[in-house]
Short mmCIF file of C-alpha atoms in Angstrom, two decimals:
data_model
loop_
_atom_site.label_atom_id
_atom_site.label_comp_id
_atom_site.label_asym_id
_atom_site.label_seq_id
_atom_site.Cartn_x
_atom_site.Cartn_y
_atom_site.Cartn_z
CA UNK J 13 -62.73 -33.40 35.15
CA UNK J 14 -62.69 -34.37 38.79
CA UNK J 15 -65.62 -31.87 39.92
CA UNK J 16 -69.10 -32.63 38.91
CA UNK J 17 -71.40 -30.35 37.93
CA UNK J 18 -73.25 -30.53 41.60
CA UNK J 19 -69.94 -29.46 42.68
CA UNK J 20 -68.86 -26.63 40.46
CA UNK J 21 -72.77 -25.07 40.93
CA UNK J 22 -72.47 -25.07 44.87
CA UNK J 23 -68.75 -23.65 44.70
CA UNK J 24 -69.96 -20.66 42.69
CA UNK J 25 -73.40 -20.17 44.49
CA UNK J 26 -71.41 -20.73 47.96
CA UNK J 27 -68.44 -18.62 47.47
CA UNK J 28 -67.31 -16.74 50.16
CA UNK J 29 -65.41 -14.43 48.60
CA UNK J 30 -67.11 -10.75 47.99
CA UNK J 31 -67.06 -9.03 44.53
CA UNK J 32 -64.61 -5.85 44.42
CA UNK J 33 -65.97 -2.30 44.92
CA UNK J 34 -64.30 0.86 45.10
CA UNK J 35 -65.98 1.55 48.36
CA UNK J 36 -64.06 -1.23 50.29
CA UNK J 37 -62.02 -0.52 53.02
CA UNK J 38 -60.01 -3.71 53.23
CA UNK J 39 -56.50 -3.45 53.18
CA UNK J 40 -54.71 -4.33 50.03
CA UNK J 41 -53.14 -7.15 51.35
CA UNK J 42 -56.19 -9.08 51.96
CA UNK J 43 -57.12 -8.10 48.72
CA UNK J 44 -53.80 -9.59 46.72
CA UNK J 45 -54.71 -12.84 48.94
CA UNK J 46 -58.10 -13.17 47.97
CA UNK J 47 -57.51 -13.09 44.25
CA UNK J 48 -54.20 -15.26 44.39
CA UNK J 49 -56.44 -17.80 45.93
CA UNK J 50 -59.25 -17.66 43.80
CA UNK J 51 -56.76 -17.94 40.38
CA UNK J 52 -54.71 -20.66 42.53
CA UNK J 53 -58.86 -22.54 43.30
CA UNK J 54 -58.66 -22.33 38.99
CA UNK J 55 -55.94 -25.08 38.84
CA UNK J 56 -59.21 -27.57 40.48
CA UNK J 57 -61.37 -27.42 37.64
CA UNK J 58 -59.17 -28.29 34.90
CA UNK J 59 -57.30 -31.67 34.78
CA UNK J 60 -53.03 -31.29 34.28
CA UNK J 61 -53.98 -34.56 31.26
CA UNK J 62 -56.05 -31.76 29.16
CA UNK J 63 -53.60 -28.54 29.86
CA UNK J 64 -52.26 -29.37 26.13
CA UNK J 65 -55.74 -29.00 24.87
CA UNK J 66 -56.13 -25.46 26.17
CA UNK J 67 -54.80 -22.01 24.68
CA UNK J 68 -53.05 -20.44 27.54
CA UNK J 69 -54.10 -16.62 27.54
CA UNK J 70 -52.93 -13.52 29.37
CA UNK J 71 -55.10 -10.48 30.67
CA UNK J 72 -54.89 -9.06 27.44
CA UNK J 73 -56.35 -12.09 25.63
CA UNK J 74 -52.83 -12.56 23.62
CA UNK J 75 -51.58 -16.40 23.97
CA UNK J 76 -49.17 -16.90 26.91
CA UNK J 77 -45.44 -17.45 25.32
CA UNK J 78 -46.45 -15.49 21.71
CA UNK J 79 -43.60 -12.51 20.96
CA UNK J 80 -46.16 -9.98 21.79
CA UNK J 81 -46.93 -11.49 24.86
CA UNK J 82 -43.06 -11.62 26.11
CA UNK J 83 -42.33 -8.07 24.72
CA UNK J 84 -45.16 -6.83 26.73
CA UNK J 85 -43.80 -8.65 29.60
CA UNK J 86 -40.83 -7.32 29.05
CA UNK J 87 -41.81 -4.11 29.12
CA UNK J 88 -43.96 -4.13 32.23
CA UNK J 89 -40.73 -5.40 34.53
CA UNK J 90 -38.80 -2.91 33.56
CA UNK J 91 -41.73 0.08 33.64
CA UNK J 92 -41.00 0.07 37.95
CA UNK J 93 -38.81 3.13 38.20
CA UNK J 94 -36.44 3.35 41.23
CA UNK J 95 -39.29 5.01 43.30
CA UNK J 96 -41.91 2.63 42.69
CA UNK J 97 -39.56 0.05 43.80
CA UNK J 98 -38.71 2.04 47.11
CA UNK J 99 -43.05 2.46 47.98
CA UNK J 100 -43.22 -1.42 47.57
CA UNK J 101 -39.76 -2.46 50.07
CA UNK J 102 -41.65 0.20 52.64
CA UNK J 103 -45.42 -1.38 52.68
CA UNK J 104 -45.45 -4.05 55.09
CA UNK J 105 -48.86 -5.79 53.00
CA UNK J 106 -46.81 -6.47 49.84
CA UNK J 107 -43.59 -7.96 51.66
CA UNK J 108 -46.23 -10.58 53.23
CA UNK J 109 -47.23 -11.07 50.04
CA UNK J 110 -43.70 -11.66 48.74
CA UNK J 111 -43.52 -14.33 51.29
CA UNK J 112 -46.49 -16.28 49.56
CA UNK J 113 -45.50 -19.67 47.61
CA UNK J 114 -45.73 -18.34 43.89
CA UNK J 115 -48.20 -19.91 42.31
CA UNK J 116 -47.88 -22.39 40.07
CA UNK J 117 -50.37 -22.01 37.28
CA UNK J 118 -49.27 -20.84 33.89
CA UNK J 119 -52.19 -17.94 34.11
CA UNK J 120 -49.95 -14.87 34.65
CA UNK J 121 -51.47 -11.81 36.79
CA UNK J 122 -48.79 -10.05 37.38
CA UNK J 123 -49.70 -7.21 35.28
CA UNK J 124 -52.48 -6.76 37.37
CA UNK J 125 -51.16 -7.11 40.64
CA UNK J 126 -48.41 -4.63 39.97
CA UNK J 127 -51.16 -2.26 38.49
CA UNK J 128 -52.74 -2.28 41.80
CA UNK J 129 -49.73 -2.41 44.58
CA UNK J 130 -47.84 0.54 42.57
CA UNK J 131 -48.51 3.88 40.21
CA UNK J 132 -45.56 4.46 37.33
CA UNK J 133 -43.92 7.55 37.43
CA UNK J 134 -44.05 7.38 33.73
CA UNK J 135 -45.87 6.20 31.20
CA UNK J 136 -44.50 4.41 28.03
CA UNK J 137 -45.70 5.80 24.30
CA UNK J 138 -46.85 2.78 22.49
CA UNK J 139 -44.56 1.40 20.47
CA UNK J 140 -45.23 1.26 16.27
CA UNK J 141 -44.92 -1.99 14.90
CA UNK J 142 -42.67 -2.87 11.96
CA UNK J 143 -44.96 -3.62 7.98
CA UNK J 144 -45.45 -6.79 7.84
CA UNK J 145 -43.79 -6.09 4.44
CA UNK J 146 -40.36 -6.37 6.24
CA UNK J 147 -41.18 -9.55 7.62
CA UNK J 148 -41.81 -10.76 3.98
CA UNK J 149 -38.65 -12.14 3.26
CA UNK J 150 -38.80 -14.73 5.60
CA UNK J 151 -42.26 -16.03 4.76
CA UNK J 152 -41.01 -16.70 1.30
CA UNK J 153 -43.43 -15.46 -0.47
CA UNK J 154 -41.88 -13.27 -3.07
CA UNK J 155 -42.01 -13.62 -6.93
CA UNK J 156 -38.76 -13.85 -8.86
CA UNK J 157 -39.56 -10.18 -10.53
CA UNK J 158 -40.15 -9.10 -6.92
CA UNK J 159 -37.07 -10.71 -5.46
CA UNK J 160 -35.14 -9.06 -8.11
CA UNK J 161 -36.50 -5.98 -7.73
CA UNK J 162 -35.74 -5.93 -4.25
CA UNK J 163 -31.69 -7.24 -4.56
CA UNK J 164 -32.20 -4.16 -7.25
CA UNK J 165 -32.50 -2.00 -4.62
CA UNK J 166 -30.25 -3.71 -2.20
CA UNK J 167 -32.31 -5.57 0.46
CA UNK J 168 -32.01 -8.64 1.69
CA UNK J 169 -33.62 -11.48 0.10
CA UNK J 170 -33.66 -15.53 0.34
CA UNK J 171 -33.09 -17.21 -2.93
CA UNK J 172 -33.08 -20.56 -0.99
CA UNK J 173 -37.02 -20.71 -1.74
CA UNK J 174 -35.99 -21.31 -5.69
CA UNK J 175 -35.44 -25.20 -5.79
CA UNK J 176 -36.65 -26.04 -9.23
CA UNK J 177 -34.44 -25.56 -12.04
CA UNK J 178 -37.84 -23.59 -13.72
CA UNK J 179 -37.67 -21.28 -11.00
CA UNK J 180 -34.09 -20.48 -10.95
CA UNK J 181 -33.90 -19.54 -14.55
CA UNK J 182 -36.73 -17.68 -14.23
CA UNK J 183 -34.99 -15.85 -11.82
CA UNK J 184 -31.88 -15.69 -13.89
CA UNK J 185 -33.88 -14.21 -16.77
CA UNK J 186 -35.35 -11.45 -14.91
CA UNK J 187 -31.85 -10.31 -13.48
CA UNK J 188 -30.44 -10.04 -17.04
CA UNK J 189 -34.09 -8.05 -18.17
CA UNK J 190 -32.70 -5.43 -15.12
CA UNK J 191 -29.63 -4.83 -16.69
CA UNK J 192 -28.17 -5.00 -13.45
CA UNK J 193 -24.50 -6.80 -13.70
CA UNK J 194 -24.84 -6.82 -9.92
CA UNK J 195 -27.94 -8.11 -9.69
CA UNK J 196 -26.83 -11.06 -12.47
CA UNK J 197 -23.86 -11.91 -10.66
CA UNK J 198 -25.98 -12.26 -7.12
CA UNK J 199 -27.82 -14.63 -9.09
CA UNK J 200 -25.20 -16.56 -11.09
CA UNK J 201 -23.70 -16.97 -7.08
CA UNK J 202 -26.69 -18.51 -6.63
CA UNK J 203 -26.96 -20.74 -9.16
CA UNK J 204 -22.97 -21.74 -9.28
CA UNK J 205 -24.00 -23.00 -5.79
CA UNK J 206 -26.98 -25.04 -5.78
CA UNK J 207 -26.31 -26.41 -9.55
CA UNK J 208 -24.47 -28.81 -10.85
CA UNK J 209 -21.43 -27.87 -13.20
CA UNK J 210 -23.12 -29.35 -16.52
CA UNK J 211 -26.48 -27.92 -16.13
CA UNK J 212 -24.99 -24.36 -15.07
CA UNK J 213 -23.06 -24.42 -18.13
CA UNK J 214 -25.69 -25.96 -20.52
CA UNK J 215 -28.01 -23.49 -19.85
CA UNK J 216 -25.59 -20.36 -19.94
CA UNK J 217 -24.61 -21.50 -23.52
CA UNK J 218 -28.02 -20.46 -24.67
CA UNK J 219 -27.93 -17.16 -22.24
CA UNK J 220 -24.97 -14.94 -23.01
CA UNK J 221 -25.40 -12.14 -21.13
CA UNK J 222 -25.06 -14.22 -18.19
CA UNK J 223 -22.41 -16.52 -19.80
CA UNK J 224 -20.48 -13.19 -20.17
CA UNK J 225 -21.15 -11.89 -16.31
CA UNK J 226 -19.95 -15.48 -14.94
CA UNK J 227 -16.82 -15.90 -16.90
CA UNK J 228 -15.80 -12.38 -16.21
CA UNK J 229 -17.09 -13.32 -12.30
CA UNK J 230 -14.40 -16.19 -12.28
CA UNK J 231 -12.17 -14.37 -13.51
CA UNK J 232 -12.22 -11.73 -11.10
CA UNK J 233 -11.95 -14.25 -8.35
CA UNK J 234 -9.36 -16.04 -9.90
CA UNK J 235 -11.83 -19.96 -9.94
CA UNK J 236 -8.96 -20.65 -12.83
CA UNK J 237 -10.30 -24.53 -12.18
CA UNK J 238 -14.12 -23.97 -13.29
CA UNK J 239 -13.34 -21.22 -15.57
CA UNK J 240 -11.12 -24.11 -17.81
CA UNK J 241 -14.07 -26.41 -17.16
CA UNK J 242 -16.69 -23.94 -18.77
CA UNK J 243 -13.79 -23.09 -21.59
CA UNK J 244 -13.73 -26.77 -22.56
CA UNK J 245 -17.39 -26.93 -22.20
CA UNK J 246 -18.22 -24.19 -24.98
CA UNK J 247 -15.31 -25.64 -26.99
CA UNK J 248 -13.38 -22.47 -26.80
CA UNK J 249 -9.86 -23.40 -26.89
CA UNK J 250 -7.97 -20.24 -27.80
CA UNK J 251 -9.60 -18.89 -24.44
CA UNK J 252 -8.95 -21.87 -22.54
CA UNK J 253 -5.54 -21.53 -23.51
CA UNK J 254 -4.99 -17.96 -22.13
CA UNK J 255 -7.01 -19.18 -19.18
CA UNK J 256 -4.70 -22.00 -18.48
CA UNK J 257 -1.53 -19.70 -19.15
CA UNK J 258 -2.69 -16.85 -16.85
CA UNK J 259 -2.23 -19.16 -14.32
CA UNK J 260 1.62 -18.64 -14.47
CA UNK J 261 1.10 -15.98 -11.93
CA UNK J 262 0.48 -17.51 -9.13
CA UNK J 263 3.65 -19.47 -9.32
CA UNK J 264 6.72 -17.80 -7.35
CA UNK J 265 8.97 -20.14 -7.94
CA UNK J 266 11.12 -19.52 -11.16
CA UNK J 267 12.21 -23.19 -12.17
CA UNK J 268 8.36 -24.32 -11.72
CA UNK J 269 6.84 -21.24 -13.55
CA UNK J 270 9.49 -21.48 -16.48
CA UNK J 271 8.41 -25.18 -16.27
CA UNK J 272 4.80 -24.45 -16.36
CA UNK J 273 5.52 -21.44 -19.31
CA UNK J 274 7.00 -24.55 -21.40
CA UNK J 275 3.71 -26.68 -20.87
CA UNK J 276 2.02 -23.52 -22.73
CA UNK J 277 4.01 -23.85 -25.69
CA UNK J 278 1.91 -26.46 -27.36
CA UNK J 279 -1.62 -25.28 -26.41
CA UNK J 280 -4.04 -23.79 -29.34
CA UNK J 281 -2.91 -20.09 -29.74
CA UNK J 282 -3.07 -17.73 -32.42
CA UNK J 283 -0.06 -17.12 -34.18
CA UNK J 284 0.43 -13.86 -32.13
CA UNK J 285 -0.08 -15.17 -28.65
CA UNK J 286 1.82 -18.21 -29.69
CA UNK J 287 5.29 -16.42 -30.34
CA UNK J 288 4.66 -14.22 -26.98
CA UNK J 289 4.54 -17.77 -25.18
CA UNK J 290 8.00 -18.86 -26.57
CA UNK J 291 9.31 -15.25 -26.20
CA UNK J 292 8.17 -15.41 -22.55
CA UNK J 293 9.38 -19.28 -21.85
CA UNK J 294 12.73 -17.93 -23.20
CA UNK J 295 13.14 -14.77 -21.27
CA UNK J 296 12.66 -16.59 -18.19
CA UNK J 297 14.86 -18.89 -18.99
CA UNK J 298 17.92 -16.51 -20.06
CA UNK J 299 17.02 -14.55 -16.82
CA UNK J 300 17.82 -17.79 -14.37
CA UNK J 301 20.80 -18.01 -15.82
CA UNK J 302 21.86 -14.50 -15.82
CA UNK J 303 20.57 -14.08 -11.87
CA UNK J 304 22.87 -17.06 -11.03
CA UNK J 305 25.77 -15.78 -12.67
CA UNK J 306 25.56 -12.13 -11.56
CA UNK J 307 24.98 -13.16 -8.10
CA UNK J 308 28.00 -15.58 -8.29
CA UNK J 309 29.88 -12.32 -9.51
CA UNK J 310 28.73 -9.88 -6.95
CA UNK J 311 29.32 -11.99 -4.16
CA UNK J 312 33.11 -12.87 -5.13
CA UNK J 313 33.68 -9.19 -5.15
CA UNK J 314 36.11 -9.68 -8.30
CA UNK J 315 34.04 -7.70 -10.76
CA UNK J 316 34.16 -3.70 -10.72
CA UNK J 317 30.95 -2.94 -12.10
CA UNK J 318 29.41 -4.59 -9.00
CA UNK J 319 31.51 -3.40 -6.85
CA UNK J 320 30.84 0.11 -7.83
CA UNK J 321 27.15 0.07 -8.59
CA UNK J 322 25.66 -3.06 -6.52
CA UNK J 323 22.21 -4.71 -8.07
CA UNK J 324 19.38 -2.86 -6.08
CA UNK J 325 16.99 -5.86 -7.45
CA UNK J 326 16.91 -9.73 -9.28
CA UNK J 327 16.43 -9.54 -12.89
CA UNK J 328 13.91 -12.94 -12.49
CA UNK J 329 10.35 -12.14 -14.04
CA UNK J 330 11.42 -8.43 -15.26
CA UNK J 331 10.27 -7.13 -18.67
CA UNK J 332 11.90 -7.47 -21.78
CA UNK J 333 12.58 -3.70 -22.01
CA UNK J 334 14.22 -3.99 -18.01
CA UNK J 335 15.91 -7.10 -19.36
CA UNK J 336 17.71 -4.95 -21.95
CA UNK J 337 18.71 -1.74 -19.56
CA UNK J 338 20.28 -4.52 -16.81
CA UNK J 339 22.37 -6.01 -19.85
CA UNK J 340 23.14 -2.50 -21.24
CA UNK J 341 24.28 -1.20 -17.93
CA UNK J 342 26.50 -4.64 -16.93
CA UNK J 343 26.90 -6.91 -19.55
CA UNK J 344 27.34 -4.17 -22.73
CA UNK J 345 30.77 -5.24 -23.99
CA UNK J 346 30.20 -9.02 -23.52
CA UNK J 347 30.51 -10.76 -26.69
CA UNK J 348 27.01 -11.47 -28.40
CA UNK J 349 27.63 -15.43 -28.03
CA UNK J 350 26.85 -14.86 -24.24
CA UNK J 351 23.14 -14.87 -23.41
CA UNK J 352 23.33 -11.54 -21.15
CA UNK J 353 25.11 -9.69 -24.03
CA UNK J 354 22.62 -6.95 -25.04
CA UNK J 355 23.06 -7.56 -28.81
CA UNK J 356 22.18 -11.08 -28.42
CA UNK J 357 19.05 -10.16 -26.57
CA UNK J 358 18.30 -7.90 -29.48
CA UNK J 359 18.71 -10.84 -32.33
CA UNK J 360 17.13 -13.21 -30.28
CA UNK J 361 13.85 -11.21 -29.23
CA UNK J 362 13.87 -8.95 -32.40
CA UNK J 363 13.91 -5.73 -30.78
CA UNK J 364 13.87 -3.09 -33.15
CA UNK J 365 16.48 -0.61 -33.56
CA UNK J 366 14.40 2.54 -31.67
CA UNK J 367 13.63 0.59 -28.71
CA UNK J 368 17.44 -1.11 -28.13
CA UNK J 369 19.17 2.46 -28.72
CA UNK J 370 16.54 4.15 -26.71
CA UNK J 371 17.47 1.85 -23.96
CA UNK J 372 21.28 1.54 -24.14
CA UNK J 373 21.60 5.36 -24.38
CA UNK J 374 19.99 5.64 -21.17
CA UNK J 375 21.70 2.80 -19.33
CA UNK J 376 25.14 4.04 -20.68
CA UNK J 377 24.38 7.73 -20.29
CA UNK J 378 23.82 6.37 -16.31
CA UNK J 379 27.25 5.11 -16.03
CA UNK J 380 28.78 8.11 -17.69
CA UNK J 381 30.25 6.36 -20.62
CA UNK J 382 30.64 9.03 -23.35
CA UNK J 383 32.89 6.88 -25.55
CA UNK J 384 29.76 4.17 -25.22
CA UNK J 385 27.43 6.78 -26.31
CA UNK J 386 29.23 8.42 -29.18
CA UNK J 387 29.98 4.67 -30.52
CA UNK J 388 25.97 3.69 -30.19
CA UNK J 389 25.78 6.74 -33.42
CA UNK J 390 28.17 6.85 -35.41
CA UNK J 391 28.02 3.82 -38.43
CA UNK J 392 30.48 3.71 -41.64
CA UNK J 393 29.24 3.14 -45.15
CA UNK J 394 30.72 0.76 -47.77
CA UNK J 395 33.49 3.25 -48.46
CA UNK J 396 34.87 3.54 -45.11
CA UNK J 397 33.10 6.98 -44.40
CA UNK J 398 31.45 6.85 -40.36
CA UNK J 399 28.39 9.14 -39.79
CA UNK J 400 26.64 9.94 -36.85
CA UNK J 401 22.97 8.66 -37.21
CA UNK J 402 20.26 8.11 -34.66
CA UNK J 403 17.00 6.50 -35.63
CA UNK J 404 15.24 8.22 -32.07
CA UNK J 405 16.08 11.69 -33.60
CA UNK J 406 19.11 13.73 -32.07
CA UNK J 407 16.94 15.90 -29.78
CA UNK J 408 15.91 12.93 -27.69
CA UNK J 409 19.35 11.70 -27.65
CA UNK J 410 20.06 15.54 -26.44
CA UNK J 411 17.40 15.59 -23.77
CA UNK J 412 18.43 11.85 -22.51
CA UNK J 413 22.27 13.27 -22.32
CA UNK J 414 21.28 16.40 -20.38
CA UNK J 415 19.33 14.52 -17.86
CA UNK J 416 22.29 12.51 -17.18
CA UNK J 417 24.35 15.49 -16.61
CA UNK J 418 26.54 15.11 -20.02
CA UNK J 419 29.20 17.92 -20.17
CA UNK J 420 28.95 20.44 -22.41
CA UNK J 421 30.62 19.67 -25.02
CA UNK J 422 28.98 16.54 -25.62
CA UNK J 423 25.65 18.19 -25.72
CA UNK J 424 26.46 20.77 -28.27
CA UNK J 425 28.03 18.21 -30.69
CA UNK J 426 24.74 16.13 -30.75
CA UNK J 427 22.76 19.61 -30.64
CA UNK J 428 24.93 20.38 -33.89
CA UNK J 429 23.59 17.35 -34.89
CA UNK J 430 19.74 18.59 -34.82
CA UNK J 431 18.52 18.81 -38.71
CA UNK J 432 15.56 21.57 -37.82
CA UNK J 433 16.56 25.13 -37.53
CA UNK J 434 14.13 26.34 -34.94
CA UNK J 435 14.24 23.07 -32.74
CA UNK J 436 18.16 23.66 -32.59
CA UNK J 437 18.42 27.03 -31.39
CA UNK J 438 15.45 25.86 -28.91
CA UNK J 439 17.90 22.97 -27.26
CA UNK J 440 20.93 25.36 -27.60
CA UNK J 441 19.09 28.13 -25.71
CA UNK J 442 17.48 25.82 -23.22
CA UNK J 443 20.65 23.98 -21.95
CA UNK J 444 22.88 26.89 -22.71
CA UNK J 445 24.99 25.57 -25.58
CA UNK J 446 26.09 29.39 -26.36
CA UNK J 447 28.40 28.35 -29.18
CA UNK J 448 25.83 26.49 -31.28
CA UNK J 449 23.23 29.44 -30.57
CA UNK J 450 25.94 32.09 -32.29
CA UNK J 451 26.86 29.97 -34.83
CA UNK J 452 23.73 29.39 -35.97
CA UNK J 453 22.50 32.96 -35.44
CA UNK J 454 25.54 33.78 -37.87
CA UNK J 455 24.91 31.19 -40.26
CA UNK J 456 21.03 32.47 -40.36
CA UNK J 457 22.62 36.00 -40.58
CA UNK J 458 20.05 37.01 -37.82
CA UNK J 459 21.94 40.19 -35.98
CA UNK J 460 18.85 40.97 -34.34
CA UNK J 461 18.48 37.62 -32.31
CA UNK J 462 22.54 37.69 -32.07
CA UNK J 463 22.28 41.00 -30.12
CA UNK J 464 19.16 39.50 -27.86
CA UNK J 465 21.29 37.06 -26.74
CA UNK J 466 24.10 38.95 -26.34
CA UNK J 467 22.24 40.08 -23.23
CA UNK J 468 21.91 36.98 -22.22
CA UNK J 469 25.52 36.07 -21.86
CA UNK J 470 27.85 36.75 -19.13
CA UNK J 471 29.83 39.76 -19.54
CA UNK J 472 33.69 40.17 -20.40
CA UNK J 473 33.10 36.14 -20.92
CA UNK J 474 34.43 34.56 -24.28
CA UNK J 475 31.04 34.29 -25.66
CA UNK J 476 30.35 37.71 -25.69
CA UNK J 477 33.67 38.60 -27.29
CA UNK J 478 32.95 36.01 -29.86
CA UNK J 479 29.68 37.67 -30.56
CA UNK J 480 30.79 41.15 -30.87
CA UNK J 481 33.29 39.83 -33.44
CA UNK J 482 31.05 38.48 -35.47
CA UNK J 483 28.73 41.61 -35.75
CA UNK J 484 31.85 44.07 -36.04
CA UNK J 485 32.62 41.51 -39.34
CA UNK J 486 32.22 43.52 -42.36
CA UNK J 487 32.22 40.47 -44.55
CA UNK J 488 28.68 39.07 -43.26
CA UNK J 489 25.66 40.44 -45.40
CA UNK J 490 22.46 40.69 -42.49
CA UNK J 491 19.25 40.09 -42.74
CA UNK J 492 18.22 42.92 -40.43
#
């Protein structure tokens, strides 16, 4: 210190300054000057070597720099309303005192000298201060039941605080005691992050509720790399293998992914998933060759069934099923030695018989090819004898026909064709195949549902004078 005691006992006994009393009559300014100099005569009595030993305070008694200190600050600059401001610019005593050297201490008074050179127009309602249980997070102090209760419930939390490898299961086990697949797979983030591959996956052998949450995780996010690693981990090879061949997917390219289906071949499948790998391998590769060739043929403009019904899309990575309709539709007279004739797609991917004349009805039925569709039916026996025969049942071939506009005499032959009674007359009435629904209302000897749909016919046309011949017959015996 650079007073002595002698000193600092005659400045205080000596002082010429005058304690304050409402009763004074001195101006204000005189006033501001007096106390700036006495908090500026401070500054003597305390060395600048020891200011790092002292706790700078305000008026309030809060440390100078702390948050509540600033807020407060804060709060008092902006409290002057435009009025306030106006009173100060007109009083001549506080512009001199705006012309004083500000002061350098670090003991802040100007709270108080802006309590007594100006009254607020308003005053501000105290603001409420936040739980300190918000806060917690960031203090770190929470258990891992409370930190999972909390992610439970969708706050915020740090895991960062969990370093051990004790602590992070812990916090793994009491995710999967929530039941919470969100909660587990918050976790599991966690832990895929700050541990290394062999102890994640050591200790999620033993845990398989979280085993299941993380595999299904990586799936969903498509980590095909560390979901084989875990796979070859747990010595699961059949799923490794279906990892490894989902990965197909995300190759565009047709040579490379028929490339990467043949690498799939050989990997451990069961017998099932092992002929769908060689079924799709092959596909693929019948379907390059059938998109080079059709495109060849469609750009030459040589071939009519192009030229009348251009491709609207490539046949590259279709189904099997769209596979069969594009060969039915362009290739269906093509020699089954070809690989886009439709019977050699049948042979070679064992479709059965339902599904391949399901599909070339419809794709012939498109084009309008009767001839096509009458010769997908009819078979011969061993003594020459043909038959009309369709394994889909003849009222799906009739509804197939209709919705491709078949005249009308091709839909009552194959409505002819319908073995039950009721389901006949249904079809005949419904697409208005008038011959079969009189024939068969004769054959059932039903007058009464022959004269119903008499009514139903136009009149003076050949069907009504077909069914008023019938029911002037004397040699029919009816029912009713």
């Amino acid at each position: 210190m650079n007073r002595t005691k002698v000193d600092e006992e005659e400045y205080w006994n000596s002082s010429k300054f005058k304690a304050f009393t409402f009763d004074d009559d001195d101006d204000e300014l005189s006033q501001l000057k007096e106390s700036k100099r006495a908090v500026n005569s401070l500054r003597d009595f305390v060395d600048d070597d020891d200011d790092d030993d002292l706790e700078r305070v305000s008026w309030t008694g809060e440390p100078v720099g702390s948050i509540s200190w600033s807020i407060k600050e804060t709060a008092g600059n902006s409290g002057l309303n435009h009025e306030g401001r106006e009173q100060l610019k007109s009083r001549n005593s506080f512009s001199s005192y705006a012309q004083l050297p500000k002061p350098t201490s670090t003991y802040s008074l100007s709270n108080f000298f802006r309590a007594l050179s100006d009254t607020p127009a308003k005053s501000y309602a105290p603001e409420l201060g936040r739980p300190k249980g918000e806060f917690r997070d960031y203090s770190n102090d929470w258990s891992p039941s409370d930190t999972v209760r909390r992610l439970r419930k969708g706050k915020v939390c740090s895991l960062e605080r969990f370093r051990s490898l004790q602590d992070k299961l812990q916090l793994l086990e009491e995710a999967v005691s929530m039941h919470d697949g969100n909660v587990i797979t918050a976790v599991l983030i966690f832990l895929k992050r700050t541990l290394s591959k062999e102890v994640l996956f050591r200790e999620l052998e033993v845990r398989q509720v979280a085993l299941r949450h993380l595999i299904h995780f990586l799936k969903e996010i498509g980590d095909q790399k560390l979901l084989l690693d875990l796979f070859r981990f747990l010595d699961r090879a059949e799923e490794l293998a279906l990892s490894h061949y989902r990965e197909h997917l995300s190759i565009q390219d047709p040579e490379k992914r028929k490339e990467f289906l043949k690498t799939c071949i050989g990997l451990p499948f069961s017998v099932e998933d092992s002929a769908h790998i060689q079924d799709h391998y092959t596909l693929l590769e019948r379907q390059i060759i059938i998109e080079a060739n059709d495109r060849h043929l469609e750009s030459a403009g040589q071939t009519e069934i192009f030229r009348k019904h251009p491709r609207k899309a490539s046949i590259l990575n279709m189904p099997l099923v769209t596979t069969l309709f594009y060969s039915c539709f362009y290739h269906y007279t093509e020699p089954e030695g070809t690989f886009s004739s439709p019977v050699n797609l049948k042979k070679t991917f064992k479709i059965p018989d339902k599904q391949y004349v399901l599909t070339a009805l419809a794709a012939r039925a498109k084009l309008r090819a009767w001839h096509d569709v009458d010769a997908l039916f009819t078979t011969k026996n061993w003594l020459g004898y043909t038959k009309k025969r369709a394994p889909i049942g003849f009222h799906r071939v009739v509804e197939i026909l209709h919705k491709n506009s078949a005249p009308v005499q091709i839909l009552q032959e194959y409505v002819n064709l319908v073995e039950d009674v009721d389901t006949k007359l249904n079809l005949a009435t419904k697409f208005k195949c008038h011959d079969v629904v009189i024939d068969t209302c004769r054959d059932l000897k039903d007058r009464q549902q022959l004269l119903a749909y008499r009514s139903k016919v136009d009149k003076g046309s050949a069907e009504e004078e077909k069914i008023d011949a019938i029911l002037s017959s004397t040699q029919i015996r009816w029912k009713n």
